[in-house]
Amino acid sequence: MVPDVRTLILPLVIILCLWVVTSLKGCDNPPLDEQHATGAYGNLMEVITKPGVPSQFKSYTGMDLSFNERCHIPNWVSWELTDDETSGDVGRTNKFYNDPDIDGCPDSWDYSYSGYDRGHMAPAGDMKWSEKAMQETFFLSNICPQAKQLNTGSWKNLEEKCRQWAQIDGRIYIVCGPIIDDKPIETIGDSHVWVPSRFFKVIIAPYSNPARGIGFIMPNGKVEGGMQTCAVSIDEVERITGHDFFSSLPDDVEADLESQCNFHQWSTLRK
């Protein structure tokens, strides 16, 4: 007796459908915002805070940070900066806020009549792409007492350079913050906010050709000779701060980027 062809085809069709579904399972592309955040190397914004340091982590719209409730300033602030994010029409608010989610976050009046600027770590100028991201840079969790000579001088110049580098490379990653040691310059306000004597900034452009990395350590005051005199390797910044930056990079890539200190290579970039 010859079997009905239809009885043979139906099981084959079912098996084929099951094979297709199984093959496609897990092959969905991640959302665009996830791709944007991780790139080829995973989450490059991962920072390991110095062991033993008070650290409260919070992720905002455009930045992540570790806050030191004992010193009332951040340990570090990190963010990704892309070419697209360097432009935008969101205006600066200049209104500073206490973040109620952060233990030990000071109030704006702690800085009043102190002689120090409310110095942004993640700058408002990097967040013109989002009203919420812009507003969140004015949380006092992202602020440190900075001498005006630094805040409006070499620190500002380096912020502007970072925007230029993001436009050239398409995407860079930045971490900055105060260097917290046992002896602040002084404390200010009722909260006794620490005034650090130095600040750091580390920057990598892992997708450029060749990939680049550099660090800076600036005094909390006038920077003699400009930002180029403050250039150091990321390894040196890690040694001084005790933090571990960009720890999700492959070991060989991390070792290469963090050993570099070639300011000329960065300063001569042109779009």
mmCIF file of N, CA and C in Angstrom, residues 81-84 86 160-172 205 207-210 212 265-271:
data_model
loop_
_atom_site.group_PDB
_atom_site.id
_atom_site.type_symbol
_atom_site.label_atom_id
_atom_site.label_comp_id
_atom_site.label_asym_id
_atom_site.label_seq_id
_atom_site.Cartn_x
_atom_site.Cartn_y
_atom_site.Cartn_z
ATOM 1 N N LEU A 81 31.009 60.134 25.129
ATOM 2 C CA LEU A 81 30.722 61.328 24.348
ATOM 3 C C LEU A 81 30.882 60.998 22.869
ATOM 4 N N THR A 82 29.793 61.160 22.113
ATOM 5 C CA THR A 82 29.822 60.881 20.678
ATOM 6 C C THR A 82 29.791 62.186 19.889
ATOM 7 N N ASP A 83 30.089 62.067 18.609
ATOM 8 C CA ASP A 83 30.049 63.227 17.725
ATOM 9 C C ASP A 83 28.671 63.885 17.762
ATOM 10 N N ASP A 84 27.612 63.076 17.677
ATOM 11 C CA ASP A 84 26.248 63.608 17.671
ATOM 12 C C ASP A 84 25.927 64.348 18.963
ATOM 13 N N THR A 86 27.803 66.157 20.778
ATOM 14 C CA THR A 86 28.481 67.440 20.962
ATOM 15 C C THR A 86 27.651 68.604 20.446
ATOM 16 N N GLU A 160 36.528 71.457 26.261
ATOM 17 C CA GLU A 160 36.295 71.833 24.868
ATOM 18 C C GLU A 160 37.100 70.948 23.919
ATOM 19 N N LYS A 161 38.316 70.601 24.318
ATOM 20 C CA LYS A 161 39.133 69.699 23.515
ATOM 21 C C LYS A 161 38.475 68.323 23.388
ATOM 22 N N CYS A 162 37.899 67.855 24.489
ATOM 23 C CA CYS A 162 37.236 66.543 24.456
ATOM 24 C C CYS A 162 36.104 66.538 23.438
ATOM 25 N N ARG A 163 35.360 67.628 23.344
ATOM 26 C CA ARG A 163 34.282 67.700 22.356
ATOM 27 C C ARG A 163 34.849 67.660 20.936
ATOM 28 N N GLN A 164 35.973 68.324 20.722
ATOM 29 C CA GLN A 164 36.616 68.274 19.413
ATOM 30 C C GLN A 164 37.086 66.858 19.088
ATOM 31 N N TRP A 165 37.655 66.177 20.083
ATOM 32 C CA TRP A 165 38.144 64.815 19.859
ATOM 33 C C TRP A 165 36.993 63.853 19.576
ATOM 34 N N ALA A 166 35.857 64.053 20.246
ATOM 35 C CA ALA A 166 34.681 63.211 19.977
ATOM 36 C C ALA A 166 34.184 63.417 18.551
ATOM 37 N N GLN A 167 34.250 64.649 18.067
ATOM 38 C CA GLN A 167 33.826 64.937 16.692
ATOM 39 C C GLN A 167 34.758 64.269 15.690
ATOM 40 N N ILE A 168 36.035 64.215 16.016
ATOM 41 C CA ILE A 168 37.017 63.615 15.110
ATOM 42 C C ILE A 168 36.903 62.092 15.107
ATOM 43 N N ASP A 169 36.801 61.503 16.296
ATOM 44 C CA ASP A 169 36.824 60.044 16.428
ATOM 45 C C ASP A 169 35.445 59.407 16.374
ATOM 46 N N GLY A 170 34.402 60.201 16.543
ATOM 47 C CA GLY A 170 33.050 59.664 16.555
ATOM 48 C C GLY A 170 32.576 59.263 17.932
ATOM 49 N N ARG A 171 33.504 58.818 18.793
ATOM 50 C CA ARG A 171 33.122 58.367 20.135
ATOM 51 C C ARG A 171 34.364 58.282 21.017
ATOM 52 N N ILE A 172 34.298 58.873 22.196
ATOM 53 C CA ILE A 172 35.360 58.731 23.186
ATOM 54 C C ILE A 172 34.723 58.443 24.541
ATOM 55 N N ALA A 205 40.086 56.742 23.190
ATOM 56 C CA ALA A 205 39.420 56.674 21.886
ATOM 57 C C ALA A 205 39.723 55.284 21.323
ATOM 58 N N TYR A 207 38.215 53.233 19.333
ATOM 59 C CA TYR A 207 37.826 52.863 17.983
ATOM 60 C C TYR A 207 38.559 53.671 16.920
ATOM 61 N N SER A 208 39.468 54.544 17.340
ATOM 62 C CA SER A 208 40.257 55.302 16.379
ATOM 63 C C SER A 208 41.386 54.414 15.848
ATOM 64 N N ASN A 209 42.072 54.886 14.835
ATOM 65 C CA ASN A 209 43.181 54.122 14.247
ATOM 66 C C ASN A 209 44.399 55.029 14.121
ATOM 67 N N PRO A 210 45.385 54.890 15.025
ATOM 68 C CA PRO A 210 45.452 53.880 16.091
ATOM 69 C C PRO A 210 44.618 54.301 17.302
ATOM 70 N N ARG A 212 43.786 55.364 21.023
ATOM 71 C CA ARG A 212 44.571 56.297 21.844
ATOM 72 C C ARG A 212 44.021 56.361 23.264
ATOM 73 N N GLN A 265 50.094 63.693 19.918
ATOM 74 C CA GLN A 265 49.230 62.882 19.070
ATOM 75 C C GLN A 265 47.789 63.349 19.131
ATOM 76 N N TRP A 266 47.340 63.775 20.305
ATOM 77 C CA TRP A 266 45.981 64.268 20.470
ATOM 78 C C TRP A 266 45.844 65.712 19.967
ATOM 79 N N SER A 267 46.833 66.546 20.280
ATOM 80 C CA SER A 267 46.703 67.982 20.008
ATOM 81 C C SER A 267 46.748 68.306 18.523
ATOM 82 N N THR A 268 47.321 67.414 17.723
ATOM 83 C CA THR A 268 47.437 67.697 16.282
ATOM 84 C C THR A 268 46.320 67.086 15.455
ATOM 85 N N LEU A 269 45.326 66.484 16.143
ATOM 86 C CA LEU A 269 44.207 65.883 15.412
ATOM 87 C C LEU A 269 43.403 66.949 14.682
ATOM 88 N N ARG A 270 42.982 66.632 13.481
ATOM 89 C CA ARG A 270 42.141 67.535 12.702
ATOM 90 C C ARG A 270 41.010 66.743 12.086
ATOM 91 N N LYS A 271 39.817 67.339 12.052
ATOM 92 C CA LYS A 271 38.651 66.660 11.482
ATOM 93 C C LYS A 271 38.709 66.697 9.962
#
